[in-house]
PDB file of C-alpha atoms and ligand atoms in Angstrom:
ATOM      1  CA  MET I   1      14.702  13.197  10.433  1.00  0.00           C
ATOM      2  CA  ASP I   2      11.886  16.000  10.183  1.00  0.00           C
ATOM      3  CA  LEU I   3       8.835  15.046   8.098  1.00  0.00           C
ATOM      4  CA  LYS I   4       6.325  17.406  10.308  1.00  0.00           C
ATOM      5  CA  GLY I   5       3.516  18.755   8.106  1.00  0.00           C
ATOM      6  CA  ARG I   6       4.385  16.680   5.222  1.00  0.00           C
ATOM      7  CA  ASN I   7       1.329  14.706   3.257  1.00  0.00           C
ATOM      8  CA  PHE I   8       1.618  11.222   2.387  1.00  0.00           C
ATOM      9  CA  LEU I   9       0.224  10.732  -1.156  1.00  0.00           C
ATOM     10  CA  THR I  10       2.642   8.338  -2.935  1.00  0.00           C
ATOM     11  CA  LEU I  11       6.192   7.588  -2.270  1.00  0.00           C
ATOM     12  CA  LYS I  12       7.406   9.297  -5.266  1.00  0.00           C
ATOM     13  CA  ASP I  13       7.545  12.259  -2.798  1.00  0.00           C
ATOM     14  CA  PHE I  14       9.920  10.661  -0.247  1.00  0.00           C
ATOM     15  CA  THR I  15      13.675   9.941  -0.341  1.00  0.00           C
ATOM     16  CA  PRO I  16      14.892   6.247   0.149  1.00  0.00           C
ATOM     17  CA  GLU I  17      16.234   7.563   3.294  1.00  0.00           C
ATOM     18  CA  GLU I  18      12.596   9.100   4.468  1.00  0.00           C
ATOM     19  CA  ILE I  19      11.336   5.828   3.635  1.00  0.00           C
ATOM     20  CA  GLY I  20      13.634   3.798   5.525  1.00  0.00           C
ATOM     21  CA  TYR I  21      13.002   6.351   8.395  1.00  0.00           C
ATOM     22  CA  LEU I  22       9.410   5.425   8.518  1.00  0.00           C
ATOM     23  CA  ILE I  23      10.032   2.070   8.564  1.00  0.00           C
ATOM     24  CA  ASP I  24      12.577   2.128  11.255  1.00  0.00           C
ATOM     25  CA  LEU I  25      10.240   4.300  13.432  1.00  0.00           C
ATOM     26  CA  ALA I  26       7.312   1.718  12.612  1.00  0.00           C
ATOM     27  CA  ALA I  27       9.518  -1.266  13.949  1.00  0.00           C
ATOM     28  CA  LYS I  28      10.558   0.712  17.125  1.00  0.00           C
ATOM     29  CA  LEU I  29       6.374   1.675  17.650  1.00  0.00           C
ATOM     30  CA  LYS I  30       5.861  -2.032  17.222  1.00  0.00           C
ATOM     31  CA  LYS I  31       8.344  -3.093  19.703  1.00  0.00           C
ATOM     32  CA  ASP I  32       7.114  -0.503  22.312  1.00  0.00           C
ATOM     33  CA  LYS I  33       3.649  -1.711  21.744  1.00  0.00           C
ATOM     34  CA  LYS I  34       4.568  -5.284  22.290  1.00  0.00           C
ATOM     35  CA  ASN I  35       6.275  -4.129  25.557  1.00  0.00           C
ATOM     36  CA  GLY I  36       3.067  -2.581  26.617  1.00  0.00           C
ATOM     37  CA  ILE I  37       4.335   0.960  25.588  1.00  0.00           C
ATOM     38  CA  THR I  38       2.279   3.375  23.878  1.00  0.00           C
ATOM     39  CA  GLY I  39       2.698   7.077  23.254  1.00  0.00           C
ATOM     40  CA  ASN I  40       1.068  10.680  23.324  1.00  0.00           C
ATOM     41  CA  SER I  41       2.653  12.236  20.537  1.00  0.00           C
ATOM     42  CA  LEU I  42      -1.102  12.960  19.121  1.00  0.00           C
ATOM     43  CA  LYS I  43      -2.505  13.824  22.420  1.00  0.00           C
ATOM     44  CA  GLY I  44      -5.187  16.589  21.588  1.00  0.00           C
ATOM     45  CA  LYS I  45      -5.306  16.006  17.597  1.00  0.00           C
ATOM     46  CA  ASN I  46      -8.415  15.091  15.787  1.00  0.00           C
ATOM     47  CA  ILE I  47      -7.810  12.775  12.922  1.00  0.00           C
ATOM     48  CA  ALA I  48     -10.504  12.720  10.272  1.00  0.00           C
ATOM     49  CA  LEU I  49     -10.708   9.266   8.373  1.00  0.00           C
ATOM     50  CA  LEU I  50     -12.687   9.549   5.166  1.00  0.00           C
ATOM     51  CA  PHE I  51     -13.702   6.380   3.431  1.00  0.00           C
ATOM     52  CA  GLU I  52     -15.428   6.325  -0.095  1.00  0.00           C
ATOM     53  CA  LYS I  53     -14.502   2.601  -0.498  1.00  0.00           C
ATOM     54  CA  PRO I  54     -14.794   0.046   2.232  1.00  0.00           C
ATOM     55  CA  SER I  55     -11.735  -1.185   4.369  1.00  0.00           C
ATOM     56  CA  THR I  56     -10.906  -3.644   7.407  1.00  0.00           C
ATOM     57  CA  ARG I  57      -7.314  -3.156   7.750  1.00  0.00           C
ATOM     58  CA  THR I  58      -6.595   0.408   6.502  1.00  0.00           C
ATOM     59  CA  ARG I  59      -9.435   2.026   8.890  1.00  0.00           C
ATOM     60  CA  CYS I  60      -8.594  -0.176  12.003  1.00  0.00           C
ATOM     61  CA  ALA I  61      -5.045   0.907  11.429  1.00  0.00           C
ATOM     62  CA  PHE I  62      -5.516   4.525  11.322  1.00  0.00           C
ATOM     63  CA  THR I  63      -8.040   4.324  14.425  1.00  0.00           C
ATOM     64  CA  ILE I  64      -6.056   2.065  16.567  1.00  0.00           C
ATOM     65  CA  GLY I  65      -2.619   3.997  15.742  1.00  0.00           C
ATOM     66  CA  CYS I  66      -4.167   7.390  16.365  1.00  0.00           C
ATOM     67  CA  ILE I  67      -5.931   6.185  19.666  1.00  0.00           C
ATOM     68  CA  ASP I  68      -2.510   4.505  20.994  1.00  0.00           C
ATOM     69  CA  GLU I  69      -0.862   7.902  20.391  1.00  0.00           C
ATOM     70  CA  GLY I  70      -3.425   9.781  22.445  1.00  0.00           C
ATOM     71  CA  GLY I  71      -5.193  11.245  19.291  1.00  0.00           C
ATOM     72  CA  HIS I  72      -9.068  11.260  18.314  1.00  0.00           C
ATOM     73  CA  PRO I  73      -9.913   9.444  15.224  1.00  0.00           C
ATOM     74  CA  GLU I  74     -13.204  10.274  13.493  1.00  0.00           C
ATOM     75  CA  TYR I  75     -14.643   7.956  10.790  1.00  0.00           C
ATOM     76  CA  LEU I  76     -16.558   9.951   7.949  1.00  0.00           C
ATOM     77  CA  GLY I  77     -18.102   7.181   5.450  1.00  0.00           C
ATOM     78  CA  LYS I  78     -19.039   8.086   1.979  1.00  0.00           C
ATOM     79  CA  ASP I  79     -22.831   8.664   3.195  1.00  0.00           C
ATOM     80  CA  ASP I  80     -21.587  10.876   6.131  1.00  0.00           C
ATOM     81  CA  ILE I  81     -20.219  13.824   4.391  1.00  0.00           C
ATOM     82  CA  GLN I  82     -20.780  15.890   1.421  1.00  0.00           C
ATOM     83  CA  LEU I  83     -17.505  15.339  -0.401  1.00  0.00           C
ATOM     84  CA  GLY I  84     -17.792  15.767  -3.887  1.00  0.00           C
ATOM     85  CA  HIS I  85     -21.587  15.463  -3.849  1.00  0.00           C
ATOM     86  CA  LYS I  86     -23.292  18.476  -2.213  1.00  0.00           C
ATOM     87  CA  GLU I  87     -20.084  20.382  -1.871  1.00  0.00           C
ATOM     88  CA  SER I  88     -16.795  20.642  -3.719  1.00  0.00           C
ATOM     89  CA  VAL I  89     -13.850  18.602  -2.537  1.00  0.00           C
ATOM     90  CA  GLU I  90     -11.883  21.977  -2.232  1.00  0.00           C
ATOM     91  CA  ASP I  91     -14.534  23.456   0.125  1.00  0.00           C
ATOM     92  CA  THR I  92     -14.908  20.155   2.185  1.00  0.00           C
ATOM     93  CA  ALA I  93     -11.043  20.374   2.535  1.00  0.00           C
ATOM     94  CA  ARG I  94     -11.205  23.781   4.052  1.00  0.00           C
ATOM     95  CA  VAL I  95     -13.783  23.166   6.155  1.00  0.00           C
ATOM     96  CA  LEU I  96     -11.850  19.765   7.774  1.00  0.00           C
ATOM     97  CA  GLY I  97      -8.787  21.579   7.778  1.00  0.00           C
ATOM     98  CA  ARG I  98     -10.251  24.189  10.407  1.00  0.00           C
ATOM     99  CA  MET I  99     -11.505  21.325  12.463  1.00  0.00           C
ATOM    100  CA  PHE I 100      -8.951  18.576  12.123  1.00  0.00           C
ATOM    101  CA  ASP I 101      -5.254  18.401  12.648  1.00  0.00           C
ATOM    102  CA  GLY I 102      -4.731  15.485  10.051  1.00  0.00           C
ATOM    103  CA  ILE I 103      -6.976  13.913   6.974  1.00  0.00           C
ATOM    104  CA  GLU I 104      -6.742  10.465   5.976  1.00  0.00           C
ATOM    105  CA  PHE I 105      -8.435   9.665   2.519  1.00  0.00           C
ATOM    106  CA  ARG I 106      -9.464   6.294   0.801  1.00  0.00           C
ATOM    107  CA  GLY I 107     -11.223   6.832  -2.346  1.00  0.00           C
ATOM    108  CA  PHE I 108     -11.567   6.577  -6.200  1.00  0.00           C
ATOM    109  CA  SER I 109      -9.613   9.510  -7.639  1.00  0.00           C
ATOM    110  CA  HIS I 110      -6.277  10.544  -6.670  1.00  0.00           C
ATOM    111  CA  LYS I 111      -7.036  13.928  -7.842  1.00  0.00           C
ATOM    112  CA  ASN I 112      -9.467  14.044  -4.683  1.00  0.00           C
ATOM    113  CA  VAL I 113      -6.614  13.398  -2.329  1.00  0.00           C
ATOM    114  CA  GLU I 114      -4.482  16.082  -3.979  1.00  0.00           C
ATOM    115  CA  LYS I 115      -7.005  18.459  -3.773  1.00  0.00           C
ATOM    116  CA  LEU I 116      -7.436  17.801   0.114  1.00  0.00           C
ATOM    117  CA  ALA I 117      -3.920  18.104   0.612  1.00  0.00           C
ATOM    118  CA  LYS I 118      -3.652  21.274  -1.355  1.00  0.00           C
ATOM    119  CA  TYR I 119      -6.555  23.032   0.459  1.00  0.00           C
ATOM    120  CA  SER I 120      -6.858  21.856   3.911  1.00  0.00           C
ATOM    121  CA  GLY I 121      -3.750  23.140   5.193  1.00  0.00           C
ATOM    122  CA  VAL I 122      -3.035  19.866   7.422  1.00  0.00           C
ATOM    123  CA  PRO I 123      -1.265  16.635   6.728  1.00  0.00           C
ATOM    124  CA  VAL I 124      -3.404  14.532   4.301  1.00  0.00           C
ATOM    125  CA  TRP I 125      -2.586  10.705   4.010  1.00  0.00           C
ATOM    126  CA  ASN I 126      -3.445   8.493   1.345  1.00  0.00           C
ATOM    127  CA  GLY I 127      -5.366   5.563   2.611  1.00  0.00           C
ATOM    128  CA  LEU I 128      -5.727   3.921  -1.125  1.00  0.00           C
ATOM    129  CA  THR I 129      -6.782   5.559  -4.322  1.00  0.00           C
ATOM    130  CA  ASP I 130      -7.233   4.077  -7.686  1.00  0.00           C
ATOM    131  CA  GLU I 131      -3.843   4.791  -8.526  1.00  0.00           C
ATOM    132  CA  TYR I 132      -1.715   4.138  -5.440  1.00  0.00           C
ATOM    133  CA  HIS I 133      -1.705   2.515  -1.970  1.00  0.00           C
ATOM    134  CA  PRO I 134       1.559   3.948  -0.354  1.00  0.00           C
ATOM    135  CA  THR I 135       0.800   2.915   3.262  1.00  0.00           C
ATOM    136  CA  GLN I 136       0.708  -0.669   2.156  1.00  0.00           C
ATOM    137  CA  ILE I 137       4.087  -0.581   0.920  1.00  0.00           C
ATOM    138  CA  LEU I 138       5.478   0.561   3.995  1.00  0.00           C
ATOM    139  CA  ALA I 139       3.893  -2.464   5.828  1.00  0.00           C
ATOM    140  CA  ASP I 140       5.152  -4.663   3.227  1.00  0.00           C
ATOM    141  CA  PHE I 141       8.821  -3.495   3.358  1.00  0.00           C
ATOM    142  CA  LEU I 142       8.532  -3.644   7.174  1.00  0.00           C
ATOM    143  CA  THR I 143       7.629  -7.488   6.822  1.00  0.00           C
ATOM    144  CA  LEU I 144      10.160  -8.031   4.181  1.00  0.00           C
ATOM    145  CA  THR I 145      12.779  -6.642   6.472  1.00  0.00           C
ATOM    146  CA  GLU I 146      11.593  -8.931   9.438  1.00  0.00           C
ATOM    147  CA  GLN I 147      11.917 -11.801   7.049  1.00  0.00           C
ATOM    148  CA  PHE I 148      15.026 -11.014   5.352  1.00  0.00           C
ATOM    149  CA  GLY I 149      16.898  -8.582   7.534  1.00  0.00           C
ATOM    150  CA  LYS I 150      17.288  -6.321   4.469  1.00  0.00           C
ATOM    151  CA  LEU I 151      15.396  -4.772   1.570  1.00  0.00           C
ATOM    152  CA  LYS I 152      18.257  -3.981  -1.067  1.00  0.00           C
ATOM    153  CA  GLY I 153      18.905  -6.753  -3.414  1.00  0.00           C
ATOM    154  CA  LEU I 154      15.720  -8.819  -2.769  1.00  0.00           C
ATOM    155  CA  ASN I 155      13.927 -10.223  -5.604  1.00  0.00           C
ATOM    156  CA  PHE I 156      10.766  -8.974  -5.614  1.00  0.00           C
ATOM    157  CA  VAL I 157       7.737 -10.586  -8.035  1.00  0.00           C
ATOM    158  CA  PHE I 158       4.285  -8.822  -8.298  1.00  0.00           C
ATOM    159  CA  VAL I 159       1.805 -11.195 -10.093  1.00  0.00           C
ATOM    160  CA  GLY I 160      -1.650 -10.085 -11.372  1.00  0.00           C
ATOM    161  CA  ASP I 161      -3.263  -6.771 -12.475  1.00  0.00           C
ATOM    162  CA  GLY I 162      -0.040  -4.775 -13.077  1.00  0.00           C
ATOM    163  CA  ARG I 163      -1.933  -1.531 -13.684  1.00  0.00           C
ATOM    164  CA  ASN I 164      -3.485  -1.112 -10.151  1.00  0.00           C
ATOM    165  CA  ASN I 165      -2.727   0.871  -7.013  1.00  0.00           C
ATOM    166  CA  MET I 166      -0.759  -2.053  -5.713  1.00  0.00           C
ATOM    167  CA  ALA I 167       1.459  -2.658  -8.526  1.00  0.00           C
ATOM    168  CA  ASN I 168       2.251   0.870  -8.879  1.00  0.00           C
ATOM    169  CA  SER I 169       3.077   1.697  -5.546  1.00  0.00           C
ATOM    170  CA  LEU I 170       5.167  -1.516  -5.382  1.00  0.00           C
ATOM    171  CA  MET I 171       6.948  -0.797  -8.290  1.00  0.00           C
ATOM    172  CA  ILE I 172       7.825   2.649  -6.880  1.00  0.00           C
ATOM    173  CA  GLY I 173       8.925   1.647  -3.452  1.00  0.00           C
ATOM    174  CA  CYS I 174      11.139  -1.247  -4.774  1.00  0.00           C
ATOM    175  CA  ALA I 175      12.760   1.073  -7.490  1.00  0.00           C
ATOM    176  CA  LYS I 176      13.408   3.765  -4.931  1.00  0.00           C
ATOM    177  CA  MET I 177      14.795   1.098  -2.219  1.00  0.00           C
ATOM    178  CA  GLY I 178      16.796  -0.927  -4.474  1.00  0.00           C
ATOM    179  CA  VAL I 179      14.841  -4.027  -4.574  1.00  0.00           C
ATOM    180  CA  ASN I 180      14.818  -5.817  -7.801  1.00  0.00           C
ATOM    181  CA  PHE I 181      11.061  -5.625  -9.058  1.00  0.00           C
ATOM    182  CA  THR I 182       9.342  -7.916 -11.829  1.00  0.00           C
ATOM    183  CA  CYS I 183       5.996  -7.471 -12.974  1.00  0.00           C
ATOM    184  CA  LEU I 184       4.422 -10.707 -13.923  1.00  0.00           C
ATOM    185  CA  SER I 185       1.089  -9.968 -15.884  1.00  0.00           C
ATOM    186  CA  PRO I 186      -0.368  -9.903 -19.591  1.00  0.00           C
ATOM    187  CA  GLU I 187       0.769  -7.346 -21.425  1.00  0.00           C
ATOM    188  CA  SER I 188      -2.398  -5.615 -21.550  1.00  0.00           C
ATOM    189  CA  LEU I 189      -2.085  -5.098 -17.535  1.00  0.00           C
ATOM    190  CA  ARG I 190       1.267  -3.682 -17.406  1.00  0.00           C
ATOM    191  CA  PRO I 191       1.726  -0.436 -15.349  1.00  0.00           C
ATOM    192  CA  ASP I 192       1.356   2.687 -17.103  1.00  0.00           C
ATOM    193  CA  GLU I 193       4.585   3.606 -19.541  1.00  0.00           C
ATOM    194  CA  LYS I 194       5.073   7.124 -17.721  1.00  0.00           C
ATOM    195  CA  LEU I 195       5.365   5.597 -14.547  1.00  0.00           C
ATOM    196  CA  ILE I 196       7.822   3.103 -15.666  1.00  0.00           C
ATOM    197  CA  THR I 197       9.967   5.292 -17.145  1.00  0.00           C
ATOM    198  CA  GLN I 198       9.880   7.396 -13.707  1.00  0.00           C
ATOM    199  CA  CYS I 199      10.590   4.498 -11.956  1.00  0.00           C
ATOM    200  CA  LYS I 200      13.731   3.769 -13.972  1.00  0.00           C
ATOM    201  CA  GLU I 201      15.173   6.807 -13.259  1.00  0.00           C
ATOM    202  CA  TYR I 202      14.736   5.723  -9.198  1.00  0.00           C
ATOM    203  CA  ALA I 203      16.123   2.543 -10.144  1.00  0.00           C
ATOM    204  CA  GLU I 204      19.328   3.914 -11.748  1.00  0.00           C
ATOM    205  CA  THR I 205      20.014   5.707  -8.433  1.00  0.00           C
ATOM    206  CA  SER I 206      19.268   2.403  -6.100  1.00  0.00           C
ATOM    207  CA  GLY I 207      20.583  -0.171  -8.198  1.00  0.00           C
ATOM    208  CA  ALA I 208      17.390  -1.875  -8.492  1.00  0.00           C
ATOM    209  CA  LYS I 209      16.371  -3.871 -11.872  1.00  0.00           C
ATOM    210  CA  LEU I 210      12.935  -3.565 -13.214  1.00  0.00           C
ATOM    211  CA  ALA I 211      11.414  -6.289 -15.421  1.00  0.00           C
ATOM    212  CA  PHE I 212       7.932  -6.647 -17.115  1.00  0.00           C
ATOM    213  CA  THR I 213       7.179 -10.280 -18.595  1.00  0.00           C
ATOM    214  CA  GLU I 214       4.299 -12.716 -19.464  1.00  0.00           C
ATOM    215  CA  ASN I 215       6.468 -15.644 -18.444  1.00  0.00           C
ATOM    216  CA  VAL I 216       5.721 -17.149 -15.462  1.00  0.00           C
ATOM    217  CA  GLU I 217       8.957 -19.412 -15.195  1.00  0.00           C
ATOM    218  CA  GLU I 218      11.318 -16.442 -16.107  1.00  0.00           C
ATOM    219  CA  ALA I 219       9.721 -14.139 -13.681  1.00  0.00           C
ATOM    220  CA  VAL I 220       9.542 -16.185 -10.236  1.00  0.00           C
ATOM    221  CA  LYS I 221      13.180 -17.755 -10.872  1.00  0.00           C
ATOM    222  CA  ASP I 222      15.417 -16.823  -7.583  1.00  0.00           C
ATOM    223  CA  ALA I 223      12.210 -14.839  -6.399  1.00  0.00           C
ATOM    224  CA  ASP I 224      12.779 -13.844  -2.457  1.00  0.00           C
ATOM    225  CA  CYS I 225       8.910 -12.662  -2.634  1.00  0.00           C
ATOM    226  CA  ILE I 226       5.927 -13.365  -4.557  1.00  0.00           C
ATOM    227  CA  TYR I 227       3.359 -10.926  -3.883  1.00  0.00           C
ATOM    228  CA  THR I 228      -0.147 -10.765  -5.312  1.00  0.00           C
ATOM    229  CA  ASP I 229      -3.450  -8.761  -4.959  1.00  0.00           C
ATOM    230  CA  VAL I 230      -7.099  -9.281  -6.146  1.00  0.00           C
ATOM    231  CA  TRP I 231      -7.662  -9.573  -9.878  1.00  0.00           C
ATOM    232  CA  VAL I 232     -10.692  -7.233  -9.512  1.00  0.00           C
ATOM    233  CA  SER I 233     -10.181  -3.935  -7.667  1.00  0.00           C
ATOM    234  CA  MET I 234     -12.740  -2.127  -5.928  1.00  0.00           C
ATOM    235  CA  GLY I 235     -14.439  -0.046  -8.386  1.00  0.00           C
ATOM    236  CA  GLU I 236     -13.770  -2.280 -11.540  1.00  0.00           C
ATOM    237  CA  GLU I 237     -16.564  -5.070 -10.633  1.00  0.00           C
ATOM    238  CA  GLU I 238     -17.653  -4.530 -14.356  1.00  0.00           C
ATOM    239  CA  LYS I 239     -14.338  -5.670 -15.517  1.00  0.00           C
ATOM    240  CA  SER I 240     -14.690  -8.933 -13.500  1.00  0.00           C
ATOM    241  CA  ALA I 241     -15.238 -11.665 -16.195  1.00  0.00           C
ATOM    242  CA  GLU I 242     -12.292 -10.140 -18.498  1.00  0.00           C
ATOM    243  CA  ARG I 243     -10.042 -10.054 -15.702  1.00  0.00           C
ATOM    244  CA  MET I 244     -10.498 -13.848 -14.874  1.00  0.00           C
ATOM    245  CA  GLU I 245      -9.932 -14.649 -18.518  1.00  0.00           C
ATOM    246  CA  LEU I 246      -6.677 -12.658 -18.663  1.00  0.00           C
ATOM    247  CA  LEU I 247      -5.299 -13.446 -15.147  1.00  0.00           C
ATOM    248  CA  ARG I 248      -6.006 -17.135 -14.779  1.00  0.00           C
ATOM    249  CA  PRO I 249      -2.678 -18.652 -16.084  1.00  0.00           C
ATOM    250  CA  TYR I 250      -1.050 -16.044 -13.163  1.00  0.00           C
ATOM    251  CA  GLN I 251      -2.536 -17.631 -10.369  1.00  0.00           C
ATOM    252  CA  VAL I 252       0.019 -17.867  -7.166  1.00  0.00           C
ATOM    253  CA  ASN I 253       0.014 -21.669  -6.611  1.00  0.00           C
ATOM    254  CA  ARG I 254       2.411 -24.557  -5.548  1.00  0.00           C
ATOM    255  CA  THR I 255       3.662 -24.929  -8.829  1.00  0.00           C
ATOM    256  CA  MET I 256       4.535 -21.523  -9.422  1.00  0.00           C
ATOM    257  CA  VAL I 257       6.251 -21.101  -6.031  1.00  0.00           C
ATOM    258  CA  GLU I 258       8.409 -24.267  -6.361  1.00  0.00           C
ATOM    259  CA  MET I 259       9.567 -22.349  -9.661  1.00  0.00           C
ATOM    260  CA  THR I 260      11.617 -20.037  -7.693  1.00  0.00           C
ATOM    261  CA  GLY I 261      14.251 -22.699  -6.784  1.00  0.00           C
ATOM    262  CA  LYS I 262      14.377 -21.370  -3.429  1.00  0.00           C
ATOM    263  CA  ASP I 263      12.990 -22.867  -0.279  1.00  0.00           C
ATOM    264  CA  THR I 264      13.137 -19.416   1.645  1.00  0.00           C
ATOM    265  CA  THR I 265      10.513 -17.517  -0.752  1.00  0.00           C
ATOM    266  CA  VAL I 266       7.948 -15.628   1.166  1.00  0.00           C
ATOM    267  CA  VAL I 267       4.472 -15.226  -0.438  1.00  0.00           C
ATOM    268  CA  MET I 268       3.021 -12.015   0.374  1.00  0.00           C
ATOM    269  CA  HIS I 269      -0.693 -10.673   0.033  1.00  0.00           C
ATOM    270  CA  CYS I 270      -2.101  -7.120   0.930  1.00  0.00           C
ATOM    271  CA  LEU I 271      -5.610  -8.721   1.494  1.00  0.00           C
ATOM    272  CA  PRO I 272      -8.553  -9.165   1.086  1.00  0.00           C
ATOM    273  CA  ALA I 273      -7.748 -12.174  -0.732  1.00  0.00           C
ATOM    274  CA  VAL I 274      -9.938 -14.085  -3.091  1.00  0.00           C
ATOM    275  CA  LYS I 275      -8.964 -17.632  -2.529  1.00  0.00           C
ATOM    276  CA  GLY I 276      -9.067 -19.776  -5.631  1.00  0.00           C
ATOM    277  CA  ASN I 277      -8.637 -17.023  -7.924  1.00  0.00           C
ATOM    278  CA  GLU I 278      -5.165 -14.995  -7.386  1.00  0.00           C
ATOM    279  CA  ILE I 279      -3.955 -17.568  -4.833  1.00  0.00           C
ATOM    280  CA  THR I 280      -4.701 -21.141  -3.916  1.00  0.00           C
ATOM    281  CA  GLU I 281      -5.898 -21.838  -0.379  1.00  0.00           C
ATOM    282  CA  ASP I 282      -3.018 -23.980   0.283  1.00  0.00           C
ATOM    283  CA  VAL I 283      -0.195 -21.664  -0.733  1.00  0.00           C
ATOM    284  CA  PHE I 284      -2.119 -19.105   1.109  1.00  0.00           C
ATOM    285  CA  GLU I 285      -2.230 -20.948   4.401  1.00  0.00           C
ATOM    286  CA  GLU I 286       1.146 -22.139   4.144  1.00  0.00           C
ATOM    287  CA  HIS I 287       2.338 -18.544   4.157  1.00  0.00           C
ATOM    288  CA  ALA I 288      -0.389 -17.042   6.540  1.00  0.00           C
ATOM    289  CA  GLU I 289       1.887 -16.264   9.101  1.00  0.00           C
ATOM    290  CA  VAL I 290       3.946 -13.886   6.819  1.00  0.00           C
ATOM    291  CA  ILE I 291       0.695 -12.609   5.370  1.00  0.00           C
ATOM    292  CA  PHE I 292      -0.940 -11.742   8.778  1.00  0.00           C
ATOM    293  CA  ASP I 293       2.372 -10.164   9.983  1.00  0.00           C
ATOM    294  CA  GLU I 294       2.040  -8.247   7.002  1.00  0.00           C
ATOM    295  CA  ALA I 295      -1.604  -7.164   7.833  1.00  0.00           C
ATOM    296  CA  GLU I 296      -0.495  -6.185  11.564  1.00  0.00           C
ATOM    297  CA  ASN I 297       2.075  -4.002  10.297  1.00  0.00           C
ATOM    298  CA  ARG I 298      -0.192  -1.995   8.643  1.00  0.00           C
ATOM    299  CA  MET I 299      -1.313  -0.475  11.948  1.00  0.00           C
ATOM    300  CA  HIS I 300       2.636   0.035  13.244  1.00  0.00           C
ATOM    301  CA  THR I 301       3.693   1.584   9.749  1.00  0.00           C
ATOM    302  CA  ILE I 302       0.277   3.927   9.610  1.00  0.00           C
ATOM    303  CA  LYS I 303       1.011   4.984  13.176  1.00  0.00           C
ATOM    304  CA  ALA I 304       4.502   6.019  12.227  1.00  0.00           C
ATOM    305  CA  VAL I 305       3.504   7.986   9.411  1.00  0.00           C
ATOM    306  CA  MET I 306       0.933   9.962  11.615  1.00  0.00           C
ATOM    307  CA  VAL I 307       3.723  10.221  14.384  1.00  0.00           C
ATOM    308  CA  ALA I 308       6.298  11.633  11.912  1.00  0.00           C
ATOM    309  CA  THR I 309       4.074  13.865  10.114  1.00  0.00           C
ATOM    310  CA  LEU I 310       1.780  15.391  12.930  1.00  0.00           C
ATOM    311  CA  GLY I 311       3.191  13.969  16.289  1.00  0.00           C
ATOM    312  CA  GLU I 312       4.543  16.256  19.008  1.00  0.00           C
TER     313      GLU I 312
HETATM  314  N1   CP R   1      -4.709  -3.982   2.709  1.00  0.00           N
HETATM  315  C1   CP R   1      -5.772  -3.046   2.437  1.00  0.00           C
HETATM  316  O1   CP R   1      -5.958  -1.992   2.515  1.00  0.00           O
HETATM  317  O2   CP R   1      -6.890  -3.677   3.366  1.00  0.00           O
HETATM  318  P1   CP R   1      -8.334  -2.834   3.403  1.00  0.00           P
HETATM  319  O3   CP R   1      -9.052  -2.695   2.089  1.00  0.00           O
HETATM  320  O4   CP R   1      -9.211  -3.769   4.357  1.00  0.00           O
HETATM  321  O5   CP R   1      -8.030  -1.576   4.326  1.00  0.00           O
HETATM  322  N1  NVA R   2      -5.919  -3.430  -5.701  1.00  0.00           N
HETATM  323  C1  NVA R   2      -6.904  -3.557  -4.406  1.00  0.00           C
HETATM  324  C2  NVA R   2      -6.224  -3.214  -3.307  1.00  0.00           C
HETATM  325  C3  NVA R   2      -6.895  -3.558  -1.834  1.00  0.00           C
HETATM  326  C4  NVA R   2      -6.150  -3.096  -0.757  1.00  0.00           C
HETATM  327  C5  NVA R   2      -8.114  -2.650  -4.669  1.00  0.00           C
HETATM  328  O1  NVA R   2      -7.978  -1.631  -4.936  1.00  0.00           O
HETATM  329  O2  NVA R   2      -9.348  -3.204  -4.419  1.00  0.00           O
END
């Protein structure tokens, strides 16, 4: 499969076959790395890592993934460059595109990552925007595949702030890959209607069922995976009190996990976690092995994205 030169901005731009290919490639790169084998497909490539928002996993995954394949990563934090302050995003994009072979961007506005892609002329990878977090979904799907040996037909429940980057990207990914997706959240925190409509179209092809509910019992019954994320995303700190109030009934705790009626249910979290809010410490620790597999898989999947779109 040839993905050379492609951007990775949202999973909307990728077919189920392409998403499956990236997951398979990540599994292979993971196995190789465990056997002490790294590659050199990014040899001679310079990669810019732009971060307007902080990051542990995404930054480290791009850095290690790039170095493992022989490339050179350059971290550019929000105070290091002019992006959007003293210089337009379009101009910064054109400068970076003359010097770098690939650009990762984590920031607020999704429009900015689109502008970087449009004006830089090199592959641009979305490391999280307010609207989408597509590299996280590849790691989540690799983890689910490792746990269940398949993706299609699994019952996946996202619990929490349903209108954030994680819920949006998980819904797109599940709809494309035939994973039944339930969003368990207050009605006021459901994904955007336009995106739901688009995902329903993907689901018609894949066979995924999409559901949106406030009812905990109904949502988690038969769940193979319960997934949650912080109640207050980066940049929305002023909404903290309101979110706590709205989301308290949706904490992932032992009672909720027992309601699945299955003893094989996994609990996942993109991290960082605020234990005591969206998830209790006991449930987190009980599922820590899977949660940290998921964190490790960020590296293998991000490496796969770089290798597939830029590697020789
Ligand atoms: N899950 C995730 O994106 O983590 P970071 O914010 O630490 O990169
Ligand atoms: N929704 C979270 C995801 C963190 C990886 C945020 O945007 O802060």
